[in-house]
């Protein structure tokens, strides 16, 4: 089941109902703890969409607290097992802060930008990026279909798909691989 | 005995060194009188750094403001006296805030920053006022307002996280006739707290390197993104500020202890790293963002 979290509402509920800007570490940490609490209560596997559309400013410190530390914990399966996260409603300035944070953690996340397009943000090599694009387009695909689409050897594609699963950028459903946005 | 510290006629980040030099010769316990009676002009750096001087003294410092009415009125409009009265022993006439009209070039009056809530206040205020000046006077992209507010948020957070006490921030627009010949917006953030070197030295397990001084600490923080915290996400605030300032062809300078580091654009001739300056505690940051020159 997909769970939506409106970060703007979390901010106003947990920190101050007058704030629309996600700035400062204590603010970011309070928002992250609230989101972690929600994630910890979800059944596995879970997909959570974190929505920034009601957030004014997102500074680097808050991006680190809310996105960096949260995804690091999800990736290391500290707060919850088998969780997947999508980020949406981000403006270009949000994206800049999120991108910087993802580089620091050496992690990637799928983000919907202002243009409505979903893209992987963070360090990801070209091979994985190409494969992810195809999975995103197809929604759900067998490794053989993906190998054919990319004109690659099956073993290479399978290995790359497993890396995408480990990075929590695609889900595995029996023998097929599923894009997070198709589940949403 | 009170030592008189003479404030230069024109007070900015360069001329403030004269004050630091005079202060370095006086022990912090000794009473000083900051004499600004002859001063005719001060930048946001000058005004916020004066407040930091008061913060650095064990014995409450005395302050005599500018005799020149227009200068005193301008300092009042910038919010200087409101804070000065709290930290200095005031001498002479103090203009009341209500006596002076609002100053349109002041984007952010001098504001004290000691907690995370103060940073929220600064960001809310600046967003409301900066758009017109950044877009119409400096001809920056409308998106620049958000990045400008991010910049301000990060430099203010440095006080909250690293100074160990409060500091002050001010933002103002100017016409920089001599140095630049164009409009510019200046952010100044000053405190007399721990400073970069002592902040980094508080890292658990920290050990001094062969070369370890204020200059090395500033290089670590600004160039290498080192923080006293071990989290991988730490240290990116200043890196982000540096990136934005570079994109706007701006100048960023940070003075701490006995050194000053600067990201220097082509229009300025500052030295990237100055060492052996008179010691002053804390951190004094100045960011200058010039009007964008578009090709004809």
Coordinates of C-alpha atoms in Angstrom, one line a residue:
Chain A
X1 CA 0.0 0.0 0.0
X2 CA 1.2 3.5 -0.8
X3 CA 1.4 6.0 1.9
X4 CA 1.5 9.8 1.3
X5 CA 3.2 12.2 3.6
X6 CA 2.6 16.0 3.1
X7 CA 5.8 17.4 4.6
X8 CA 4.3 20.9 4.8
X9 CA 1.5 19.6 7.1
X10 CA 4.1 17.6 9.2
X11 CA 6.1 20.8 9.6
X12 CA 3.2 22.9 10.8
X13 CA 1.9 20.1 13.0
X14 CA 5.2 19.2 14.7
X15 CA 7.2 22.4 14.7
X16 CA 5.1 25.5 14.3
X17 CA 1.8 26.1 12.5
X18 CA 3.2 29.4 11.2
X19 CA 6.2 27.9 9.4
X20 CA 6.2 27.0 5.7
X21 CA 10.0 27.0 5.4
X22 CA 12.0 23.9 6.1
X23 CA 15.1 25.5 7.5
X24 CA 17.5 24.7 10.4
X25 CA 18.5 21.3 11.7
X26 CA 16.2 21.1 14.8
X27 CA 13.2 21.8 12.5
X28 CA 14.4 19.1 10.0
X29 CA 15.1 16.6 12.8
X30 CA 11.6 17.1 14.2
X31 CA 10.0 16.6 10.8
X32 CA 12.2 13.5 10.1
X33 CA 11.3 11.9 13.5
X34 CA 7.6 12.3 12.7
X35 CA 8.0 10.7 9.2
X36 CA 10.1 7.9 10.7
X37 CA 7.3 7.2 13.2
X38 CA 4.9 6.9 10.3
X39 CA 7.2 4.6 8.3
X40 CA 7.9 2.4 11.4
X41 CA 4.1 1.7 11.6
X42 CA 3.7 0.5 8.0
X43 CA 3.4 -3.1 6.9
X44 CA 6.3 -4.4 4.7
X45 CA 6.9 -3.9 1.9
X46 CA 5.8 -0.3 1.9
X47 CA 6.0 2.6 -0.5
X48 CA 5.9 6.1 0.9
X49 CA 5.5 9.3 -1.2
X50 CA 7.1 12.3 0.6
X51 CA 5.4 15.4 -0.8
X52 CA 7.2 18.8 -0.6
X53 CA 4.7 20.8 -2.6
X54 CA 3.5 22.7 0.5
X55 CA 7.1 23.5 1.6
X56 CA 8.5 27.0 1.0
X57 CA 12.2 27.0 1.3
X58 CA 14.3 23.9 1.9
X59 CA 17.8 24.7 3.0
X60 CA 20.8 22.3 2.9
X61 CA 20.7 21.5 6.6
X62 CA 17.0 20.5 6.5
X63 CA 17.4 18.6 3.3
X64 CA 20.1 16.6 5.1
X65 CA 17.9 16.0 8.1
X66 CA 14.6 15.2 6.2
X67 CA 15.8 13.5 3.1
X68 CA 19.4 12.5 3.7
X69 CA 19.2 10.9 7.1
X70 CA 15.7 9.5 6.4
X71 CA 16.8 7.7 3.2
X72 CA 20.1 6.6 4.8
X73 CA 18.0 4.9 7.5
X74 CA 15.6 3.4 5.0
X75 CA 18.5 2.2 2.9
X76 CA 20.2 0.6 5.9
X77 CA 16.8 -0.8 7.1
X78 CA 17.3 0.8 10.5
X79 CA 13.8 2.2 11.1
X80 CA 11.8 -0.2 8.9
X81 CA 12.5 -3.2 6.7
X82 CA 11.6 -3.3 3.0
X83 CA 10.5 0.3 2.7
X84 CA 10.6 2.3 -0.5
X85 CA 10.4 6.1 -0.8
X86 CA 9.5 8.5 -3.6
X87 CA 9.8 12.3 -3.4
X88 CA 7.4 14.6 -5.2
X89 CA 6.4 18.2 -5.4
X90 CA 9.9 19.5 -5.4
X91 CA 10.9 22.8 -7.0
X92 CA 14.3 23.4 -8.7
X93 CA 15.7 25.0 -5.5
X94 CA 14.5 22.0 -3.4
X95 CA 16.1 19.7 -6.0
X96 CA 19.4 21.5 -5.7
X97 CA 19.5 20.9 -1.9
X98 CA 18.4 17.3 -2.2
X99 CA 20.9 16.6 -5.0
X100 CA 23.8 17.9 -2.8
X101 CA 22.6 15.7 0.1
X102 CA 22.3 12.6 -2.0
X103 CA 25.9 13.0 -3.2
X104 CA 27.1 13.2 0.4
X105 CA 25.3 9.9 1.3
X106 CA 26.2 8.3 -2.0
X107 CA 22.5 7.4 -2.4
X108 CA 19.9 8.0 -5.0
X109 CA 16.1 8.7 -4.8
X110 CA 13.4 9.0 -7.4
X111 CA 12.0 12.5 -7.5
X112 CA 9.2 14.2 -9.4
X113 CA 10.4 17.7 -10.5
X114 CA 8.5 20.8 -11.4
X115 CA 8.0 19.5 -14.9
X116 CA 6.1 16.5 -13.6
X117 CA 8.9 14.1 -14.8
X118 CA 10.3 11.5 -12.4
X119 CA 14.1 11.2 -12.3
X120 CA 16.7 9.5 -10.2
X121 CA 18.5 12.1 -8.1
X122 CA 21.9 11.2 -6.7
X123 CA 25.0 9.4 -7.8
X124 CA 24.1 6.6 -10.2
X125 CA 26.2 5.3 -13.0
X126 CA 25.0 5.6 -16.6
X127 CA 24.3 1.9 -16.9
X128 CA 22.0 1.9 -13.9
X129 CA 20.3 5.1 -15.0
X130 CA 19.5 3.7 -18.5
X131 CA 18.1 0.5 -17.0
X132 CA 16.1 2.5 -14.4
X133 CA 14.6 4.6 -17.3
X134 CA 13.5 1.5 -19.1
X135 CA 11.9 0.0 -15.9
X136 CA 10.2 3.4 -15.3
X137 CA 8.8 3.4 -18.8
X138 CA 7.6 -0.2 -18.7
X139 CA 6.3 -0.2 -15.2
X140 CA 6.8 -3.9 -14.7
X141 CA 9.2 -6.1 -16.7
X142 CA 11.0 -9.4 -16.7
X143 CA 14.8 -9.3 -16.9
X144 CA 14.6 -10.9 -20.4
X145 CA 12.5 -8.1 -21.7
X146 CA 14.8 -5.5 -20.2
X147 CA 17.9 -7.3 -21.6
X148 CA 16.2 -7.2 -25.0
X149 CA 15.3 -3.5 -24.7
X150 CA 18.8 -2.6 -23.8
X151 CA 20.5 -5.1 -26.1
X152 CA 22.5 -6.4 -23.1
X153 CA 23.4 -9.8 -21.8
X154 CA 20.9 -11.2 -19.4
X155 CA 23.4 -11.7 -16.6
X156 CA 24.6 -8.1 -16.8
X157 CA 21.0 -6.8 -16.6
X158 CA 20.1 -9.1 -13.7
X159 CA 23.1 -7.9 -11.8
X160 CA 22.3 -4.3 -12.4
X161 CA 18.6 -4.9 -11.5
X162 CA 19.7 -6.3 -8.1
X163 CA 21.8 -3.2 -7.6
X164 CA 18.7 -1.1 -8.2
X165 CA 16.7 -3.2 -5.8
X166 CA 19.5 -2.8 -3.1
X167 CA 19.4 0.9 -3.7
X168 CA 15.6 0.7 -3.2
X169 CA 14.9 2.3 -6.6
X170 CA 12.9 -0.6 -8.0
X171 CA 10.8 -3.3 -6.4
X172 CA 11.0 -7.0 -7.1
X173 CA 7.8 -8.9 -7.6
X174 CA 8.6 -12.6 -8.0
X175 CA 10.5 -12.8 -11.3
X176 CA 9.6 -9.3 -12.5
X177 CA 11.0 -5.9 -11.5
X178 CA 8.5 -3.1 -10.8
X179 CA 9.0 0.7 -11.0
X180 CA 8.0 2.5 -7.8
X181 CA 5.9 5.1 -9.7
X182 CA 3.8 2.3 -11.2
X183 CA 2.9 1.1 -7.7
X184 CA 2.0 4.6 -6.5
Chain B
X1 CA 41.4 52.9 33.2
X2 CA 39.3 53.1 30.1
X3 CA 41.0 52.7 26.7
X4 CA 39.4 54.6 23.9
X5 CA 39.0 52.6 20.7
X6 CA 38.6 55.0 17.8
X7 CA 36.2 53.9 15.0
X8 CA 37.3 54.9 11.5
X9 CA 35.4 57.6 9.5
X10 CA 34.1 54.9 7.2
X11 CA 33.6 51.5 8.7
X12 CA 33.6 48.4 6.6
X13 CA 35.2 44.9 6.6
X14 CA 38.6 46.4 5.6
X15 CA 38.7 49.4 8.0
X16 CA 37.3 47.3 10.8
X17 CA 40.8 45.8 11.0
X18 CA 41.9 49.1 12.6
X19 CA 39.4 48.4 15.5
X20 CA 40.6 44.8 15.8
X21 CA 44.1 46.0 16.0
X22 CA 43.4 48.5 18.7
X23 CA 41.4 45.9 20.7
X24 CA 44.1 43.2 20.4
X25 CA 46.4 45.5 22.5
X26 CA 43.8 45.7 25.4
X27 CA 43.0 42.7 27.7
X28 CA 39.3 41.7 27.5
X29 CA 38.9 42.5 31.2
X30 CA 39.9 46.1 30.6
X31 CA 37.2 48.7 30.1
X32 CA 37.0 50.2 26.5
X33 CA 35.1 53.1 25.0
X34 CA 34.2 52.5 21.4
X35 CA 34.3 56.0 20.0
X36 CA 32.3 56.4 16.8
X37 CA 31.6 60.1 17.2
X38 CA 33.5 61.0 14.0
X39 CA 32.3 58.1 12.0
X40 CA 30.2 59.0 8.9
X41 CA 29.4 55.7 7.4
X42 CA 29.2 52.0 8.3
X43 CA 28.4 48.8 6.3
X44 CA 26.3 46.0 7.7
X45 CA 29.6 44.3 8.6
X46 CA 30.7 47.4 10.4
X47 CA 27.5 47.6 12.5
X48 CA 27.2 43.9 13.3
X49 CA 30.9 43.6 14.1
X50 CA 30.6 46.5 16.5
X51 CA 28.0 44.6 18.4
X52 CA 30.3 41.5 18.4
X53 CA 33.0 43.7 20.0
X54 CA 30.7 44.4 22.9
X55 CA 30.1 40.6 23.1
X56 CA 33.8 40.0 23.3
X57 CA 34.5 42.1 26.4
X58 CA 34.4 40.8 29.9
X59 CA 33.9 44.3 31.2
X60 CA 30.9 46.0 29.6
X61 CA 32.2 48.3 26.9
X62 CA 31.1 51.9 26.6
X63 CA 29.9 53.3 23.2
X64 CA 29.6 56.8 21.8
X65 CA 27.7 56.9 18.6
X66 CA 28.1 59.2 15.6
X67 CA 27.7 63.0 16.2
X68 CA 26.6 63.4 12.6
X69 CA 22.8 63.3 12.7
X70 CA 22.2 61.7 9.4
X71 CA 24.7 58.9 10.2
X72 CA 23.1 58.3 13.6
X73 CA 19.7 58.3 12.0
X74 CA 20.8 55.8 9.4
X75 CA 22.3 53.5 12.1
X76 CA 19.0 53.7 14.0
X77 CA 17.1 52.8 10.8
X78 CA 19.4 49.8 10.4
X79 CA 18.4 48.7 14.0
X80 CA 21.8 49.3 15.5
X81 CA 20.9 51.2 18.6
X82 CA 18.1 48.7 19.5
X83 CA 20.8 46.1 20.0
X84 CA 23.6 48.4 21.1
X85 CA 21.6 49.5 24.1
X86 CA 21.5 45.9 25.3
X87 CA 25.2 45.2 25.0
X88 CA 27.0 48.6 25.5
X89 CA 27.0 51.2 28.1
X90 CA 25.7 54.0 25.9
X91 CA 27.2 57.5 26.0
X92 CA 25.7 60.6 24.3
X93 CA 22.4 60.9 22.4
X94 CA 20.7 57.7 21.3
X95 CA 18.2 58.2 18.5
X96 CA 14.9 56.5 19.1
X97 CA 13.8 53.9 16.6
X98 CA 10.4 55.6 16.2
X99 CA 12.0 58.9 15.3
X100 CA 13.4 57.6 12.1
X101 CA 11.6 56.5 8.9
X102 CA 11.9 53.1 7.3
X103 CA 15.0 52.7 5.2
X104 CA 14.3 51.0 1.8
X105 CA 17.9 49.9 1.3
X106 CA 17.8 47.9 4.5
X107 CA 16.6 44.4 3.5
X108 CA 17.0 43.1 7.0
X109 CA 17.6 45.3 10.0
X110 CA 20.2 44.1 12.4
X111 CA 18.6 41.0 13.9
X112 CA 20.0 38.9 16.7
X113 CA 20.4 35.2 16.1
X114 CA 20.9 32.8 18.9
X115 CA 18.3 30.0 18.3
X116 CA 16.8 28.1 15.5
X117 CA 13.6 30.1 15.7
X118 CA 15.6 33.3 15.0
X119 CA 16.7 31.7 11.7
X120 CA 13.1 31.1 10.7
X121 CA 12.3 34.7 11.5
X122 CA 15.2 35.9 9.4
X123 CA 14.2 33.7 6.4
X124 CA 10.5 34.8 6.5
X125 CA 11.5 38.5 6.6
X126 CA 14.0 38.3 3.9
X127 CA 11.8 36.5 1.5
X128 CA 9.2 39.2 1.7
X129 CA 11.7 42.0 1.0
X130 CA 14.4 40.6 -1.2
X131 CA 12.5 39.7 -4.3
X132 CA 12.2 43.3 -5.6
X133 CA 15.8 44.2 -5.0
X134 CA 17.4 41.0 -6.2
X135 CA 15.3 40.8 -9.4
X136 CA 14.9 44.5 -10.3
X137 CA 18.1 46.1 -9.0
X138 CA 20.5 43.2 -9.3
X139 CA 18.8 41.6 -12.3
X140 CA 19.1 38.2 -10.9
X141 CA 16.9 35.3 -11.8
X142 CA 13.6 35.3 -9.8
X143 CA 14.7 31.9 -8.4
X144 CA 17.6 33.7 -6.9
X145 CA 15.4 34.9 -4.0
X146 CA 15.0 31.4 -2.7
X147 CA 18.7 30.6 -3.0
X148 CA 19.5 33.9 -1.3
X149 CA 17.2 33.0 1.6
X150 CA 18.9 29.5 1.7
X151 CA 22.3 31.3 1.9
X152 CA 21.1 33.5 4.7
X153 CA 19.7 30.5 6.6
X154 CA 22.9 28.6 6.4
X155 CA 25.2 31.4 7.5
X156 CA 22.9 32.2 10.4
X157 CA 22.8 28.6 11.4
X158 CA 26.6 28.7 11.8
X159 CA 26.0 31.0 14.8
X160 CA 23.4 28.7 16.3
X161 CA 25.4 25.6 15.8
X162 CA 29.0 26.7 16.3
X163 CA 29.3 30.1 18.1
X164 CA 28.2 28.9 21.5
X165 CA 26.5 32.2 21.9
X166 CA 24.3 34.6 19.9
X167 CA 25.3 36.9 17.0
X168 CA 23.8 39.4 14.6
X169 CA 22.8 39.4 11.0
X170 CA 22.0 42.4 8.7
X171 CA 21.3 42.7 4.9
X172 CA 21.5 45.8 2.9
X173 CA 21.6 47.0 -0.7
X174 CA 24.1 49.6 -1.9
X175 CA 25.5 51.3 -4.8
X176 CA 29.2 50.2 -4.7
X177 CA 30.7 53.2 -6.5
X178 CA 34.4 52.7 -5.9
X179 CA 35.0 49.0 -5.7
X180 CA 32.3 47.8 -8.1
X181 CA 30.5 50.6 -9.9
X182 CA 27.2 48.8 -9.6
X183 CA 24.5 47.9 -7.1
X184 CA 25.1 45.1 -4.7
X185 CA 23.5 43.3 -1.8
X186 CA 25.6 42.7 1.3
X187 CA 24.9 40.1 4.0
X188 CA 26.9 40.4 7.2
X189 CA 26.8 37.9 10.0
X190 CA 29.0 38.5 13.1
X191 CA 29.6 36.9 16.4
X192 CA 32.3 36.8 19.0
X193 CA 31.8 33.1 20.0
X194 CA 33.9 30.0 19.6
X195 CA 35.2 30.6 16.1
X196 CA 36.0 28.0 13.5
X197 CA 39.3 26.7 15.0
X198 CA 37.8 26.0 18.5
X199 CA 34.6 24.6 17.0
X200 CA 36.6 22.1 14.9
X201 CA 38.9 21.3 17.8
X202 CA 35.8 20.2 19.8
X203 CA 35.3 17.2 17.3
X204 CA 35.5 14.0 19.4
X205 CA 39.0 12.4 18.9
X206 CA 40.3 15.6 17.3
X207 CA 44.1 15.7 17.0
X208 CA 46.2 18.7 15.8
X209 CA 47.9 18.5 12.4
X210 CA 51.4 19.8 11.6
X211 CA 49.9 23.0 10.5
X212 CA 46.9 23.9 12.6
X213 CA 45.8 27.5 13.1
X214 CA 42.8 29.7 12.3
X215 CA 43.7 29.7 8.6
X216 CA 43.8 25.9 8.4
X217 CA 40.5 25.7 10.3
X218 CA 38.9 28.1 7.8
X219 CA 40.3 26.2 4.9
X220 CA 38.9 22.9 6.3
X221 CA 35.5 24.4 6.8
X222 CA 35.1 26.4 3.6
X223 CA 37.2 24.5 1.1
X224 CA 36.9 20.9 2.4
X225 CA 33.5 21.0 4.0
X226 CA 34.8 19.7 7.3
X227 CA 32.5 20.0 10.3
X228 CA 32.9 19.2 14.0
X229 CA 30.1 16.6 13.6
X230 CA 30.8 13.2 12.1
X231 CA 27.6 12.8 10.2
X232 CA 28.1 12.5 6.4
X233 CA 25.6 15.2 5.8
X234 CA 27.4 17.9 7.8
X235 CA 29.5 20.6 6.3
X236 CA 27.4 21.1 3.2
X237 CA 25.8 24.4 4.3
X238 CA 28.9 26.4 3.6
X239 CA 29.6 24.4 0.5
X240 CA 26.1 25.4 -0.8
X241 CA 26.7 29.0 0.1
X242 CA 30.0 29.0 -1.7
X243 CA 28.3 27.5 -4.8
X244 CA 25.5 30.1 -4.9
X245 CA 27.9 33.0 -4.3
X246 CA 30.1 31.7 -7.1
X247 CA 27.1 31.5 -9.4
X248 CA 26.2 35.1 -8.7
X249 CA 29.8 36.3 -9.2
X250 CA 29.8 37.3 -5.6
X251 CA 32.3 37.5 -2.8
X252 CA 32.3 35.5 0.4
X253 CA 34.7 36.3 3.2
X254 CA 35.0 34.8 6.7
X255 CA 37.2 36.1 9.4
X256 CA 37.9 34.0 12.5
X257 CA 40.6 34.4 15.1
X258 CA 43.7 35.7 13.3
X259 CA 42.7 34.7 9.7
X260 CA 40.4 35.6 6.9
X261 CA 39.5 33.4 4.0
X262 CA 37.7 34.7 0.9
X263 CA 36.2 33.4 -2.3
X264 CA 37.3 36.3 -4.5
X265 CA 35.6 37.2 -7.8
X266 CA 37.4 39.0 -10.6
X267 CA 36.0 42.4 -9.6
X268 CA 37.7 42.3 -6.2
X269 CA 41.4 42.2 -5.3
X270 CA 41.2 40.6 -1.8
X271 CA 43.8 38.0 -0.8
X272 CA 42.2 34.5 -0.7
X273 CA 43.7 33.7 2.7
X274 CA 45.1 36.4 5.1
X275 CA 46.8 35.2 8.2
X276 CA 48.5 36.9 11.1
X277 CA 45.6 39.4 11.6
X278 CA 44.9 40.8 15.1
X279 CA 43.1 38.2 17.1
X280 CA 39.3 38.6 17.5
X281 CA 37.1 35.7 18.7
X282 CA 34.1 34.2 16.8
X283 CA 33.4 34.5 13.1
X284 CA 32.6 37.5 11.0
X285 CA 31.1 36.7 7.6
X286 CA 30.4 38.9 4.7
X287 CA 28.7 38.1 1.4
X288 CA 28.5 40.6 -1.4
X289 CA 26.3 39.9 -4.4
X290 CA 26.7 42.3 -7.2
X291 CA 24.3 43.5 -9.9
X292 CA 24.4 41.1 -12.8
X293 CA 25.8 42.7 -15.9
X294 CA 24.0 41.6 -19.0
X295 CA 25.6 41.6 -22.4
X296 CA 24.3 44.6 -24.5

